[in-house]
C-alpha positions as a printed Julia matrix, in Angstrom:
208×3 Matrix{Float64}:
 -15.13  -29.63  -52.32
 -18.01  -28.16  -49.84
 -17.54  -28.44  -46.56
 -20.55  -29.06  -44.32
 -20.89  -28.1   -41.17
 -23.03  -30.07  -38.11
 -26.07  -28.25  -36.96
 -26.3   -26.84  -33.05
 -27.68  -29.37  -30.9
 -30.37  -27.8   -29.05
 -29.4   -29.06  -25.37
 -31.75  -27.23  -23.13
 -35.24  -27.12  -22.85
 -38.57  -25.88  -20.76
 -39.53  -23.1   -19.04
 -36.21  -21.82  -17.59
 -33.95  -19.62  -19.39
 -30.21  -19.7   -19.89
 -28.84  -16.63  -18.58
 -24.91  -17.35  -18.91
 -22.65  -19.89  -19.53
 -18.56  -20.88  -18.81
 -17.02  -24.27  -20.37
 -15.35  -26.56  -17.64
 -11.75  -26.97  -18.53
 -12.43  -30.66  -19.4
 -14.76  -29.12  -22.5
 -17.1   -32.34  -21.83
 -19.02  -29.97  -19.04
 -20.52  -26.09  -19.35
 -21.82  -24.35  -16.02
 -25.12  -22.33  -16.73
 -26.64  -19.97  -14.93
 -30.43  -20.73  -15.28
 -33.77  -18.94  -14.55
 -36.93  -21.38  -13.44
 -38.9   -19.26  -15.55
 -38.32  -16.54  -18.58
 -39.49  -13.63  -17.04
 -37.16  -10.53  -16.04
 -38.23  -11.24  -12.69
 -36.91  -14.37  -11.96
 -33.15  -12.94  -11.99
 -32.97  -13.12   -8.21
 -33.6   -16.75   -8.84
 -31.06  -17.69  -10.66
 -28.82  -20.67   -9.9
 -26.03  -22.32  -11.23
 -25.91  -25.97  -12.42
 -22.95  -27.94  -14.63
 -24.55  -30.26  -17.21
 -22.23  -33.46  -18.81
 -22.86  -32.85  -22.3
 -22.32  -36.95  -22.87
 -24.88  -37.87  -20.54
 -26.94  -34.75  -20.25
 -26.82  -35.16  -16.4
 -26.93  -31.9   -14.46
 -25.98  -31.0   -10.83
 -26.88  -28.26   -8.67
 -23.44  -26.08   -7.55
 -24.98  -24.03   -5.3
 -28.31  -23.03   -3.74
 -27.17  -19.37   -3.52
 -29.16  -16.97   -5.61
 -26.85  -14.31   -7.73
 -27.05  -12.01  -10.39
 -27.12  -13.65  -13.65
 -23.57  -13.15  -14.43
 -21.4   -15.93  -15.43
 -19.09  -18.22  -13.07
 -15.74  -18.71  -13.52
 -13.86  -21.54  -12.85
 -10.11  -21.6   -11.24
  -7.15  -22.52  -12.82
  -7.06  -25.79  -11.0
 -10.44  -26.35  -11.98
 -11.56  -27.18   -8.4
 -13.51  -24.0    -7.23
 -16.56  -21.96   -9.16
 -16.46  -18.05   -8.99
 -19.61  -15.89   -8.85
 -21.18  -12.83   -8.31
 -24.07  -13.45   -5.25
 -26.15  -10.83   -2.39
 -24.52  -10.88    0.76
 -28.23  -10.6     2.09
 -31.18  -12.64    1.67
 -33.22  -10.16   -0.73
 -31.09   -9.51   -3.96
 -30.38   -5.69   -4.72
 -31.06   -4.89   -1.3
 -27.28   -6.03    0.11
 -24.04   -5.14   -1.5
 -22.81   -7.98   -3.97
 -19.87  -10.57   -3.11
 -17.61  -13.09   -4.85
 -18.95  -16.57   -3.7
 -16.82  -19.67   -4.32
 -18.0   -23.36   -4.31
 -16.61  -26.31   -5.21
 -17.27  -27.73   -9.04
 -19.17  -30.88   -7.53
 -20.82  -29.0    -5.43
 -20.97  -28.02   -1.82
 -21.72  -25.17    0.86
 -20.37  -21.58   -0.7
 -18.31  -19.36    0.46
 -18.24  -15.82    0.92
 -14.51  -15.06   -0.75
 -14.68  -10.92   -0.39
 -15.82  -10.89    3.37
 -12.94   -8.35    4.5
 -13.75   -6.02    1.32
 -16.61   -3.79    2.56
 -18.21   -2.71   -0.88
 -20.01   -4.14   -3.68
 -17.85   -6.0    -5.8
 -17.88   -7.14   -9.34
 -15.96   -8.68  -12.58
 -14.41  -11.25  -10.74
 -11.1   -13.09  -12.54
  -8.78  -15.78  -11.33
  -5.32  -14.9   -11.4
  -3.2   -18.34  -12.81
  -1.48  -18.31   -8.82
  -5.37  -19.06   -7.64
  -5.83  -15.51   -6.78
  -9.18  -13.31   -7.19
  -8.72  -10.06   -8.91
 -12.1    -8.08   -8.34
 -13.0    -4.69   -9.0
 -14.85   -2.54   -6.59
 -16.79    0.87   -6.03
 -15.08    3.29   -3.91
 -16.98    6.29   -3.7
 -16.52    7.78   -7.34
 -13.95    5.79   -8.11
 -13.77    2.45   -9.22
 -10.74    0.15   -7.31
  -9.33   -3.38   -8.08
  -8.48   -5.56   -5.41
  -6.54   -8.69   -5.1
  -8.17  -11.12   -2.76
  -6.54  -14.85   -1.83
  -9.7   -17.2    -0.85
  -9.1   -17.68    2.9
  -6.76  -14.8     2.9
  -6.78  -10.74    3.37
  -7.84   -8.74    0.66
  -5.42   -5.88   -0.51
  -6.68   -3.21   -2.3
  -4.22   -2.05   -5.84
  -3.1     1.12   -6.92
  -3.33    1.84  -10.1
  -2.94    5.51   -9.77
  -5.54    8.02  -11.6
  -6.81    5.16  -13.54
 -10.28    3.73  -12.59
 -10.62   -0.02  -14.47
 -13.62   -0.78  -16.18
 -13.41   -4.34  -18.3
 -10.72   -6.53  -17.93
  -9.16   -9.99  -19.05
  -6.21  -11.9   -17.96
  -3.86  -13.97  -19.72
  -2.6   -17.57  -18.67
   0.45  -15.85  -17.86
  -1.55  -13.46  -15.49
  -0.49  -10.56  -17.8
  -3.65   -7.72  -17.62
  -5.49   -6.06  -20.57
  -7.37   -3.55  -19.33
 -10.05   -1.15  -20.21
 -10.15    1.96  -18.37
 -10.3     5.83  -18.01
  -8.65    8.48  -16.45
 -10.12   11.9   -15.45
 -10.09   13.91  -18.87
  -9.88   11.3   -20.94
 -11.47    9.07  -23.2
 -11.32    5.37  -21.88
  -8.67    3.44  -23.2
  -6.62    0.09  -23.51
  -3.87   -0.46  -20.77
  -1.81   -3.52  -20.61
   0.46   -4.97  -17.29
   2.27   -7.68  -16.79
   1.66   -7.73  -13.38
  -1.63   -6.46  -11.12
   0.69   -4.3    -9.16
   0.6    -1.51  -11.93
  -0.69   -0.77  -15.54
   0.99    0.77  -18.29
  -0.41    2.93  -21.43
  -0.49    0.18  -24.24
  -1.51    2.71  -26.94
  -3.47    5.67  -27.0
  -5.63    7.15  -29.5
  -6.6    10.09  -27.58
  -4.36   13.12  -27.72
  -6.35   14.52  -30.16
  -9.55   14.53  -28.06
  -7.81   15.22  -24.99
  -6.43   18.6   -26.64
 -10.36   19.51  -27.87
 -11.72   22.4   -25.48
 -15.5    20.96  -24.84
């Protein structure tokens, strides 16, 4: 027979836009980063609430203004990732990994002791933060512990540009080396990556 399939439920409303969104593990709450108003301008006003999707309650996690980009939430559940100013005025002050707790509470500046602008920040399943950061040209991950020192990876020639990580902290990677196109590398552990495949011999032998 036909299947039929229930129609979205429209859960948000107003002036304020939906910039991003992550599921809670419990998949009864979703963390949104919302803007008071539509307008381009109101990025560097963004916060970040959790609604319960039975009740429709929201709560504010954290006062701090960031980017737009979407928390993520640890492997224990208990702490909420995101990208925020280390300065008052946004774009003005290198970017840091904040972490607050899920219910709430004051944040915390996680990448203090890294002294760029970080970005694409992932939990590693040991409660880790693997974050990526500029370094002059190049583009750096670092591993930092919250409460602990950072330590900066090396990953050799290859500068990461998109990454994911498995439950078993294995790596996929997206990256590129100097004279070549970027490509997929695979780990199974931060320390160092590994070619997965590589469609780019061809292109690498081209004289441009």
């Amino acid at each position: 027979g036909v299947q039929t399939c229930a129609l979205p439920i429209w859960i948000t409303s107003g002036q304020r836009s939906v910039a991003a969104l992550t599921w809670a593990a419990d998949g009864r709450r979703i963390f949104l980063v919302v803007r008071p108003r539509p307008h381009s301008g109101e990025l560097i006003r963004s916060t970040t609430i959790v609604r319960d999707l039975d009740t429709g309650a929201e709560t504010l996690v954290t006062e701090k203004r960031g980017f737009g980009s979407a928390p993520v939430i640890s492997p224990d559940g208990k702490l909420v990732a995101s990208i925020g100013s280390r300065g008052a005025e946004l774009f003005f002050h290198s970017a840091g990994v904040f972490v607050t707790p899920v219910g709430g509470g004051a944040d915390q500046l996680a990448t203090a002791g890294i002294d760029r602008s970080v970005n694409s920040p992932h939990w590693l399943p040991d409660g880790r933060l693997l974050v990526l950061a500029s370094d002059g040209t190049r583009v750096r991950p670092w591993i930092q512990p919250v409460g602990g020192t950072a330590r900066r990876l090396d990953w050799g020639a290859l500068d990461p540009g998109s990454f994911d990580v498995g439950r078993d902290g294995a790596l996929a990677v997206i990256g590129e080396e100097p004279n070549r196109p970027s490509e997929l590398y695979y780990t199974r552990s931060e320390e160092h990556t590994s070619e997965l495949q590589s469609h780019s011999d061809l292109v690498c032998r081209l004289l441009l």
